[in-house]
Amino acid sequence: MSLAEYLAVGLFAVTILSLMAGFPVAFTLAGSALFMAGVGWMLGVFDPSLIGAIPSRIFGGAMWNETLLAVPLFVFMGIMLEKSRVAEELLDSMGLLFGRLRGGLGISVFIVGALLAASTGIVGAAVVTMGLMSLPTMLKRGYDPRLAAGSVCAAGTLGQIIPPSIVLIILGEQISNAYMAAQSLKGNWSPEPVSVGDLFAGALIPGLCLVGLYILYQILMAVFKPESSPALAREDVTGSDRNLLLTLLRSLLPPVILIIAVLGSILMGIATPTEAASVGAIGAILLAALKGDEGSGLPIYAAGFAIPLLLLLANLTDLKRIAVDGVGPAALLAFILLAVIVTGFAIGLRRLLRRGILRDVCQSTMEMTAMVFVILIGATIFSLVFRGLGGDELVYRLLSDLPGGEFGALLVVMIVIFILGFFLDFVEITFVVVPIVAPVLLLMEISPIWLGIMIALNLQTSFLTPPFGFALFYLRGVAPPEVTTGVIYRGVIPFVLLQLVALALLATFPALATWLPAILNGSTY
């Protein structure tokens, strides 16, 4: 290796050690990169003019990127739904529905986790909510503490693989850039772009398969170790609510309608992820506004029904030609629907502002969004310096020379990402590792959608793997004293193994990720 390549390896090592020492992620990425760039400049192996490209790359890759605008919108949607107590109602209803079965509470936790994943996608909110609601109930009913803790953690992380997911939005942008770079190296200057919608469609079946594996594990535990997950007593089920069906519909319909409006519009090509995220944010505001006893809910319900109607009308007619063709029946209907939505939206905002919810949600959204984009800026500087030191060529040679060809290279990358997940968050891995290894893998004729879902499923394990799995810390903060850190660590091990089983299934059957995008969008990857 050349001196520059040794510095590239040193850059990666310094960054990992700094992160493990507890330094802030974004400043570690940028600081380590600038330090090694200075060392390389003094040794004559780094061109300092590359630093001048940082502002243009930041503005081009983040500030003017409409796809990444979906990140704060989905974050807002998730936090708002957390405040609207959707998860609590779902947990209560599912507990009543499955409570008579052995393992029924565990099954209900996974179903609610999947529904929350498809409507919120915020891991912290899901784990904390279910940790506060379902974990004490499961322990009180005699569930094994390890099984209960592992179930809550695993169900809470489903939001990282089931769309709409912030991980898939960020990862989709990186995979798209890597695919364009790989195709340009092959001489194809106008390749079909990889969209976030393709990744959403590709992740749906693997995500549901993972939910199925979780539920199957709970059923097997109930059959072979019945003492680990007993059924609820009959009086606990029937005495809590006689109108079970009505309660179930009332708690299920709002999130299901929101899921159909957001995810369905993306998969069917009616709206882009950013447009669908804005619809989801408005829908979350309307749902949260309905939870308070502040007068009639009719304007809120009317606005909720008007949103899908307006989306359907926009898909069936060209509303942009209103100014040219004059106001026709379609345009008049669009104006009426829009007025209904604006009225209900304004009433909802007023109620949330009066209850103090809107301020908290906006502040939390700003904090989380700022964290993501500051890490993006640091990762941009890191990848620029890494490439300036010849690190991309070094990675290409290492992966190309591995035995086993495509399989060997992919296996090594998956192992590296899995190991990094013990110490790093998915955001750092996505922004730092994926831009380095993805172009090399995509040069080997690997499907970008399949690769993206493989990485996303692998990244999900980072929330469950000790010692720095975020879901473990979220649950430990709200768990009862008898559920120790050791209990949580041991409880998540079977679910980490189940995630690896799902990863192996996806590696063996790539059609799990590529079939649905091909059907919906005609993708040919």
Coordinates of C-alpha atoms in Angstrom, one line a residue:
M1 CA 0.0 0.0 0.0
S2 CA 1.1 3.6 -0.6
L3 CA 1.5 6.2 2.2
A4 CA -1.8 7.8 1.3
E5 CA -3.6 4.5 1.6
Y6 CA -2.0 3.9 5.0
L7 CA -3.4 7.3 6.0
A8 CA -6.8 6.3 4.7
V9 CA -6.8 3.2 7.0
G10 CA -5.5 5.4 9.8
L11 CA -8.4 7.8 9.2
F12 CA -10.9 5.0 9.7
A13 CA -9.1 3.7 12.8
V14 CA -8.9 7.1 14.4
T15 CA -12.6 7.7 13.8
I16 CA -13.7 4.4 15.3
L17 CA -11.5 4.9 18.4
S18 CA -12.7 8.5 18.9
L19 CA -16.4 7.3 18.6
M20 CA -15.8 4.5 21.1
A21 CA -14.2 7.0 23.4
G22 CA -17.5 8.9 23.5
F23 CA -16.8 12.0 21.4
P24 CA -19.8 13.4 19.4
V25 CA -20.3 11.6 16.1
A26 CA -20.6 14.5 13.7
F27 CA -17.6 16.4 15.1
T28 CA -15.5 13.2 15.3
L29 CA -16.2 12.5 11.6
A30 CA -15.3 16.0 10.4
G31 CA -12.4 16.5 12.9
S32 CA -10.7 13.2 12.2
A33 CA -11.0 13.8 8.4
L34 CA -9.6 17.3 8.6
F35 CA -6.7 16.2 10.9
M36 CA -5.7 13.3 8.5
A37 CA -6.1 15.7 5.6
G38 CA -3.6 18.0 7.2
V39 CA -1.2 15.2 7.9
G40 CA -1.5 14.1 4.3
W41 CA -1.0 17.6 3.0
M42 CA 2.2 17.9 5.1
L43 CA 3.5 14.6 3.7
G44 CA 2.6 15.6 0.2
V45 CA 0.0 12.9 -0.5
F46 CA -3.2 14.9 -0.2
D47 CA -4.4 17.8 -2.4
P48 CA -5.8 20.6 -0.2
S49 CA -7.9 22.0 -3.0
L50 CA -10.3 19.1 -2.4
I51 CA -11.4 20.8 0.8
G52 CA -12.8 23.6 -1.3
A53 CA -15.4 21.1 -2.7
I54 CA -16.9 20.6 0.7
P55 CA -19.5 23.5 0.6
S56 CA -20.8 22.5 -2.9
R57 CA -21.1 18.8 -1.8
I58 CA -23.0 19.8 1.4
F59 CA -25.4 22.0 -0.5
G60 CA -25.8 19.6 -3.4
G61 CA -26.1 16.5 -1.3
A62 CA -28.2 17.8 1.6
M63 CA -29.5 21.3 1.5
W64 CA -31.0 21.1 -2.0
N65 CA -32.1 17.5 -1.8
E66 CA -35.9 17.2 -1.8
T67 CA -35.8 13.5 -0.9
L68 CA -34.1 14.2 2.4
L69 CA -36.9 16.7 3.2
A70 CA -39.0 13.6 4.0
V71 CA -36.8 13.0 7.1
P72 CA -38.1 15.9 9.3
L73 CA -41.6 15.3 8.1
F74 CA -41.6 11.6 9.0
V75 CA -39.9 12.4 12.3
F76 CA -42.6 15.0 13.0
M77 CA -45.3 12.4 12.1
G78 CA -43.8 9.8 14.4
I79 CA -43.4 12.0 17.4
M80 CA -46.9 13.5 16.9
L81 CA -48.4 10.0 16.8
E82 CA -46.6 9.1 20.0
K83 CA -48.3 12.1 21.7
S84 CA -51.7 11.0 20.3
R85 CA -51.5 7.8 22.4
V86 CA -52.1 5.6 19.3
A87 CA -49.8 2.9 20.6
E88 CA -51.5 2.7 24.0
E89 CA -54.9 2.1 22.4
L90 CA -53.5 -0.5 20.0
L91 CA -51.8 -2.4 22.9
D92 CA -54.9 -2.5 25.0
S93 CA -57.1 -3.7 22.1
M94 CA -54.6 -6.3 20.9
G95 CA -54.1 -7.6 24.4
L96 CA -57.8 -8.1 24.7
L97 CA -58.0 -9.8 21.3
F98 CA -55.1 -12.3 21.8
G99 CA -55.0 -12.5 25.6
R100 CA -56.8 -15.8 25.9
L101 CA -54.0 -17.5 23.9
R102 CA -50.7 -18.6 25.5
G103 CA -48.2 -16.1 24.2
G104 CA -51.0 -13.8 23.1
L105 CA -49.6 -10.8 24.8
G106 CA -46.3 -11.4 23.0
I107 CA -48.0 -11.8 19.6
S108 CA -50.0 -8.5 20.3
V109 CA -46.7 -6.7 21.0
F110 CA -45.3 -7.7 17.6
I111 CA -48.4 -6.8 15.7
V112 CA -48.6 -3.4 17.4
G113 CA -44.9 -3.0 16.7
A114 CA -45.5 -3.6 13.0
L115 CA -48.4 -1.2 12.9
L116 CA -46.4 1.5 14.7
A117 CA -43.4 0.9 12.4
A118 CA -45.6 1.5 9.3
S119 CA -47.1 4.6 10.8
T120 CA -44.3 6.2 12.9
G121 CA -40.9 4.6 12.2
I122 CA -39.4 6.1 15.4
V123 CA -37.6 3.4 17.3
G124 CA -37.2 5.4 20.6
A125 CA -40.9 6.3 20.8
A126 CA -42.0 2.7 20.0
V127 CA -39.7 1.0 22.6
V128 CA -40.4 3.5 25.3
T129 CA -44.2 3.4 24.8
M130 CA -44.4 -0.4 24.7
G131 CA -41.9 -0.6 27.6
L132 CA -44.1 1.6 29.7
M133 CA -47.4 -0.1 28.6
S134 CA -46.8 -3.8 27.8
L135 CA -43.7 -4.8 29.7
P136 CA -45.2 -4.3 33.2
T137 CA -48.4 -6.2 32.1
M138 CA -46.4 -9.1 30.7
L139 CA -44.3 -9.4 33.9
K140 CA -47.5 -9.2 36.0
R141 CA -49.1 -12.0 34.0
G142 CA -46.1 -14.3 34.5
Y143 CA -44.1 -13.8 31.3
D144 CA -40.4 -14.7 31.4
P145 CA -38.6 -11.3 31.9
R146 CA -36.0 -12.1 29.3
L147 CA -38.7 -13.0 26.7
A148 CA -40.8 -9.9 27.6
A149 CA -37.8 -7.5 27.4
G150 CA -36.6 -9.1 24.2
S151 CA -40.0 -8.9 22.6
V152 CA -40.5 -5.2 23.4
C153 CA -37.0 -4.3 22.1
A154 CA -37.4 -6.3 18.9
A155 CA -40.9 -5.0 18.1
G156 CA -39.8 -1.5 18.7
T157 CA -37.0 -1.7 16.1
L158 CA -39.3 -2.9 13.3
G159 CA -39.6 0.8 12.2
Q160 CA -36.2 0.5 10.7
I161 CA -37.1 -2.0 8.1
I162 CA -40.9 -1.6 7.6
P163 CA -41.6 1.4 5.4
P164 CA -41.9 4.3 5.6
S165 CA -38.6 4.3 7.4
I166 CA -36.0 7.0 8.0
V167 CA -33.3 4.4 7.6
L168 CA -34.6 3.6 4.1
I169 CA -34.8 7.3 3.1
I170 CA -31.2 8.0 4.1
L171 CA -30.0 4.6 2.8
G172 CA -31.9 5.1 -0.5
E173 CA -30.1 8.3 -1.2
Q174 CA -26.7 6.7 -0.5
I175 CA -27.5 3.6 -2.7
S176 CA -28.8 5.8 -5.5
N177 CA -25.6 7.9 -5.5
A178 CA -23.5 4.7 -5.4
Y179 CA -25.4 3.1 -8.2
M180 CA -25.0 6.2 -10.4
A181 CA -21.3 6.3 -9.7
A182 CA -21.0 2.6 -10.5
Q183 CA -22.9 2.9 -13.7
S184 CA -20.8 5.9 -14.8
L185 CA -17.7 3.8 -14.3
K186 CA -19.2 1.2 -16.7
G187 CA -19.9 3.9 -19.3
N188 CA -23.6 4.1 -18.7
W189 CA -24.2 7.9 -18.3
S190 CA -28.0 7.7 -18.2
P191 CA -29.0 4.8 -15.9
E192 CA -32.4 4.3 -14.4
P193 CA -32.2 6.0 -11.0
V194 CA -32.9 4.1 -7.8
S195 CA -35.7 5.8 -5.9
V196 CA -36.6 5.7 -2.2
G197 CA -40.0 4.3 -3.3
D198 CA -38.2 1.3 -4.8
L199 CA -36.5 0.6 -1.5
F200 CA -39.9 1.1 0.3
A201 CA -41.4 -1.5 -2.0
G202 CA -38.4 -3.8 -1.6
A203 CA -38.4 -3.7 2.2
L204 CA -42.1 -4.5 2.6
I205 CA -42.0 -8.3 2.2
P206 CA -38.7 -8.8 4.1
G207 CA -40.1 -6.7 6.9
L208 CA -43.3 -8.7 7.1
C209 CA -41.2 -11.9 7.0
L210 CA -39.3 -10.7 10.0
V211 CA -42.5 -10.0 11.9
G212 CA -43.6 -13.5 11.0
L213 CA -40.4 -15.0 12.4
Y214 CA -40.9 -13.1 15.6
I215 CA -44.4 -14.3 16.0
L216 CA -43.4 -17.9 15.1
Y217 CA -40.7 -17.7 17.9
Q218 CA -43.3 -16.5 20.4
I219 CA -45.7 -19.4 19.4
L220 CA -42.9 -21.9 19.7
M221 CA -42.0 -20.6 23.2
A222 CA -45.6 -20.8 24.2
V223 CA -45.8 -24.4 23.0
F224 CA -42.5 -25.8 24.3
K225 CA -42.1 -23.5 27.4
P226 CA -45.7 -22.6 28.4
E227 CA -44.5 -21.2 31.7
S228 CA -42.6 -18.5 29.8
S229 CA -45.8 -16.9 28.2
P230 CA -49.1 -17.9 30.0
A231 CA -52.5 -16.8 28.8
L232 CA -54.5 -14.2 30.5
A233 CA -57.2 -15.2 33.0
R234 CA -60.7 -15.1 31.4
E235 CA -61.9 -12.4 33.8
D236 CA -59.0 -10.2 32.8
V237 CA -60.1 -10.4 29.2
T238 CA -63.9 -10.1 29.3
G239 CA -64.1 -7.8 32.3
S240 CA -62.0 -4.9 30.7
D241 CA -64.3 -4.2 27.8
R242 CA -67.4 -5.8 26.5
N243 CA -67.4 -4.0 23.2
L244 CA -64.1 -5.6 22.1
L245 CA -64.8 -5.4 18.4
L246 CA -65.8 -1.7 18.5
T247 CA -62.8 -0.9 20.7
L248 CA -60.5 -2.8 18.2
L249 CA -61.9 -1.0 15.2
R250 CA -61.7 2.4 16.9
S251 CA -58.0 1.9 17.7
L252 CA -57.1 0.2 14.5
L253 CA -58.8 2.3 11.9
P254 CA -57.0 5.6 12.4
P255 CA -53.4 4.2 12.0
V256 CA -54.4 1.9 9.2
I257 CA -56.0 4.7 7.2
L258 CA -52.9 6.8 7.8
I259 CA -50.7 3.9 6.7
I260 CA -52.7 3.4 3.5
A261 CA -52.6 7.1 2.8
V262 CA -48.9 7.4 3.2
L263 CA -47.4 4.1 2.2
G264 CA -50.0 3.3 -0.3
S265 CA -49.6 6.6 -2.1
I266 CA -45.8 6.0 -2.3
L267 CA -46.0 2.3 -3.5
M268 CA -48.7 3.1 -6.1
G269 CA -46.8 6.1 -7.5
I270 CA -49.4 8.6 -6.5
A271 CA -47.0 10.7 -4.4
T272 CA -43.2 10.9 -3.9
P273 CA -41.9 10.0 -0.4
T274 CA -41.6 13.7 0.5
E275 CA -45.2 14.5 -0.6
A276 CA -46.5 11.4 1.2
A277 CA -44.5 12.4 4.3
S278 CA -46.3 15.8 4.3
V279 CA -49.6 14.0 4.1
G280 CA -48.6 11.8 7.0
A281 CA -47.6 14.9 9.1
I282 CA -51.0 16.5 8.5
G283 CA -52.7 13.2 9.3
A284 CA -50.8 12.8 12.5
I285 CA -51.8 16.3 13.5
L286 CA -55.5 15.5 12.9
L287 CA -55.2 12.2 14.9
A288 CA -53.6 13.9 17.8
A289 CA -56.2 16.7 17.8
L290 CA -59.0 14.1 18.1
K291 CA -57.7 12.8 21.4
G292 CA -58.7 15.8 23.5
D293 CA -62.2 16.7 24.6
E294 CA -62.3 20.1 23.0
G295 CA -65.5 20.4 21.1
S296 CA -66.7 18.7 18.0
G297 CA -64.5 16.4 16.0
L298 CA -66.5 16.8 12.8
P299 CA -64.0 19.3 11.1
I300 CA -61.1 16.9 12.0
Y301 CA -62.9 13.9 10.6
A302 CA -63.9 15.8 7.5
A303 CA -60.4 16.9 6.9
G304 CA -59.2 13.3 7.4
F305 CA -61.5 12.0 4.7
A306 CA -60.8 14.8 2.3
I307 CA -57.0 14.1 2.2
P308 CA -57.2 10.7 0.4
L309 CA -60.0 12.1 -1.8
L310 CA -57.7 15.0 -2.9
L311 CA -54.8 12.6 -3.5
L312 CA -57.1 10.4 -5.7
L313 CA -58.4 13.5 -7.6
A314 CA -54.9 14.8 -8.2
N315 CA -53.9 11.4 -9.6
L316 CA -56.9 11.1 -11.9
T317 CA -56.9 14.7 -13.2
D318 CA -54.3 17.3 -14.1
L319 CA -54.9 20.0 -11.5
K320 CA -52.0 22.0 -12.8
R321 CA -54.1 23.0 -15.9
I322 CA -56.6 24.9 -13.8
A323 CA -55.1 28.2 -14.8
V324 CA -55.2 27.3 -18.5
D325 CA -58.6 25.6 -18.8
G326 CA -60.5 27.6 -16.2
V327 CA -62.4 26.4 -13.2
G328 CA -64.2 23.2 -14.1
P329 CA -65.9 20.5 -11.9
A330 CA -62.6 18.9 -10.9
A331 CA -61.0 22.1 -10.0
L332 CA -64.1 23.2 -8.0
L333 CA -64.1 19.9 -6.1
A334 CA -60.3 20.3 -5.4
F335 CA -60.9 23.8 -4.0
I336 CA -63.7 22.4 -1.7
L337 CA -61.5 19.5 -0.5
L338 CA -58.6 21.8 0.1
A339 CA -60.8 24.2 2.1
V340 CA -62.0 21.4 4.3
I341 CA -58.5 20.2 4.9
V342 CA -57.2 23.6 5.7
T343 CA -60.1 24.2 8.1
G344 CA -59.6 21.0 10.0
F345 CA -55.8 21.4 10.0
A346 CA -56.1 24.9 11.5
I347 CA -58.5 23.7 14.2
G348 CA -56.2 20.8 15.0
L349 CA -53.2 23.0 15.3
R350 CA -55.0 25.4 17.6
R351 CA -56.0 22.5 19.9
L352 CA -52.5 21.1 20.0
L353 CA -51.0 24.5 20.6
R354 CA -53.4 25.1 23.5
R355 CA -52.5 21.7 25.1
G356 CA -48.8 22.4 24.7
I357 CA -48.2 19.3 22.4
L358 CA -47.2 21.2 19.3
R359 CA -44.3 23.0 20.9
D360 CA -42.8 19.8 22.3
V361 CA -43.2 17.9 19.0
C362 CA -41.6 20.7 17.0
Q363 CA -38.7 20.9 19.4
S364 CA -38.1 17.1 19.4
T365 CA -38.3 17.1 15.6
M366 CA -35.8 19.9 15.3
E367 CA -33.4 18.2 17.6
M368 CA -33.5 14.8 15.8
T369 CA -33.4 16.4 12.3
A370 CA -30.4 18.6 13.3
M371 CA -28.6 15.5 14.6
V372 CA -29.2 13.6 11.3
F373 CA -28.0 16.5 9.1
V374 CA -25.0 17.4 11.2
I375 CA -23.9 13.8 11.0
L376 CA -24.5 14.0 7.2
I377 CA -22.2 17.1 7.0
G378 CA -19.5 15.3 9.0
A379 CA -19.8 12.2 6.9
T380 CA -19.6 14.2 3.7
I381 CA -16.2 15.7 4.9
F382 CA -15.1 12.2 6.0
S383 CA -15.9 10.5 2.6
L384 CA -14.3 13.4 0.6
V385 CA -11.0 13.1 2.5
F386 CA -11.1 9.3 2.5
R387 CA -11.4 9.3 -1.3
G388 CA -8.7 12.0 -1.6
L389 CA -6.3 9.7 0.2
G390 CA -7.2 6.8 -2.2
G391 CA -9.3 4.9 0.2
D392 CA -12.0 4.0 -2.3
E393 CA -9.4 2.4 -4.6
L394 CA -8.0 0.5 -1.6
V395 CA -11.5 -0.8 -0.7
Y396 CA -12.1 -1.8 -4.3
R397 CA -8.9 -3.9 -4.5
L398 CA -9.6 -5.5 -1.2
L399 CA -13.1 -6.6 -2.0
S400 CA -12.2 -7.6 -5.6
D401 CA -9.4 -9.8 -4.5
L402 CA -11.5 -11.7 -1.9
P403 CA -12.2 -15.4 -2.7
G404 CA -15.8 -16.2 -3.6
G405 CA -16.3 -13.3 -6.0
E406 CA -19.6 -11.4 -5.4
F407 CA -20.7 -13.6 -2.6
G408 CA -17.3 -13.3 -0.7
A409 CA -17.3 -9.5 -1.1
L410 CA -20.9 -9.2 0.1
L411 CA -20.3 -11.6 3.0
V412 CA -17.4 -9.5 4.2
V413 CA -19.3 -6.3 4.0
M414 CA -22.2 -7.7 5.9
I415 CA -19.9 -9.0 8.6
V416 CA -18.2 -5.6 8.9
I417 CA -21.5 -3.8 9.1
F418 CA -22.8 -6.2 11.7
I419 CA -19.7 -5.8 13.9
L420 CA -19.8 -2.0 13.5
G421 CA -23.4 -2.2 14.7
F422 CA -22.1 -3.2 18.2
F423 CA -20.5 0.3 18.5
L424 CA -22.1 2.7 16.0
D425 CA -25.5 4.0 15.2
F426 CA -27.2 3.3 11.9
V427 CA -26.8 6.9 10.8
E428 CA -23.0 6.8 11.1
I429 CA -22.8 3.5 9.3
T430 CA -25.1 4.6 6.5
F431 CA -23.2 7.9 5.9
V432 CA -19.7 6.6 6.4
V433 CA -19.5 2.9 5.4
V434 CA -22.2 2.6 2.6
P435 CA -20.7 5.3 0.3
I436 CA -17.3 3.5 0.5
V437 CA -18.4 -0.1 -0.1
A438 CA -21.7 0.2 -2.1
P439 CA -20.1 1.5 -5.4
V440 CA -17.6 -1.5 -5.3
L441 CA -20.4 -4.0 -4.8
L442 CA -22.6 -2.5 -7.4
L443 CA -19.8 -2.8 -10.0
M444 CA -20.2 -6.6 -9.5
E445 CA -23.7 -6.6 -11.1
I446 CA -25.5 -6.8 -7.7
S447 CA -29.1 -5.4 -7.6
P448 CA -29.1 -2.0 -5.8
I449 CA -32.5 -2.7 -4.3
W450 CA -31.5 -6.1 -2.9
L451 CA -28.2 -4.6 -1.6
G452 CA -30.0 -1.7 0.0
I453 CA -32.5 -4.0 1.8
M454 CA -29.7 -6.4 2.9
I455 CA -27.9 -3.4 4.5
A456 CA -31.1 -2.1 6.0
L457 CA -31.9 -5.4 7.6
N458 CA -28.3 -5.7 8.8
L459 CA -28.4 -2.2 10.3
Q460 CA -31.5 -3.1 12.3
T461 CA -29.4 -5.4 14.4
S462 CA -27.4 -2.3 15.6
F463 CA -30.4 -1.4 17.8
L464 CA -30.3 -4.7 19.6
T465 CA -26.6 -5.6 19.8
P466 CA -24.9 -4.9 23.1
P467 CA -23.2 -2.9 24.4
F468 CA -24.5 0.2 22.6
G469 CA -27.8 -0.9 21.1
F470 CA -30.1 2.1 21.4
A471 CA -33.2 0.0 21.9
L472 CA -31.5 -1.6 25.0
F473 CA -30.9 1.8 26.5
Y474 CA -34.4 3.1 25.7
L475 CA -36.0 0.0 27.5
R476 CA -33.6 0.1 30.4
G477 CA -34.7 3.7 31.1
V478 CA -38.3 2.7 31.6
A479 CA -38.1 -0.9 32.7
P480 CA -39.0 -2.0 36.3
P481 CA -36.1 -2.4 38.7
E482 CA -36.3 -6.3 38.5
V483 CA -35.5 -6.1 34.7
T484 CA -31.8 -5.6 34.9
T485 CA -29.4 -4.7 32.1
G486 CA -28.3 -8.3 32.0
V487 CA -31.8 -9.6 31.6
I488 CA -32.4 -7.2 28.6
Y489 CA -29.1 -8.3 27.0
R490 CA -29.9 -12.0 27.3
G491 CA -33.5 -11.4 26.2
V492 CA -32.5 -9.8 22.8
I493 CA -30.1 -12.5 21.8
P494 CA -32.7 -14.8 20.2
F495 CA -34.2 -11.9 18.3
V496 CA -30.7 -10.8 17.0
L497 CA -30.4 -14.4 15.7
L498 CA -33.8 -14.2 14.1
Q499 CA -32.7 -11.1 12.3
L500 CA -29.7 -12.9 11.0
V501 CA -32.0 -15.8 9.9
A502 CA -34.1 -13.2 8.0
L503 CA -30.9 -11.8 6.5
A504 CA -29.8 -15.3 5.3
L505 CA -33.3 -15.9 3.8
L506 CA -33.0 -12.6 1.9
A507 CA -29.5 -13.4 0.7
T508 CA -30.7 -16.8 -0.5
F509 CA -33.9 -15.5 -2.1
P510 CA -33.2 -12.0 -3.6
A511 CA -36.7 -12.0 -5.1
L512 CA -38.1 -11.2 -1.6
A513 CA -36.7 -7.7 -2.2
T514 CA -36.9 -7.3 -6.0
W515 CA -40.2 -8.8 -6.9
L516 CA -42.6 -6.1 -5.5
P517 CA -40.6 -3.1 -7.0
A518 CA -40.7 -4.9 -10.3
I519 CA -44.5 -5.4 -10.1
L520 CA -45.3 -1.9 -8.9
N521 CA -42.7 0.3 -10.6
G522 CA -41.4 -1.9 -13.4
S523 CA -37.9 -1.8 -11.9
T524 CA -35.4 -4.0 -13.8
Y525 CA -32.6 -4.2 -11.2

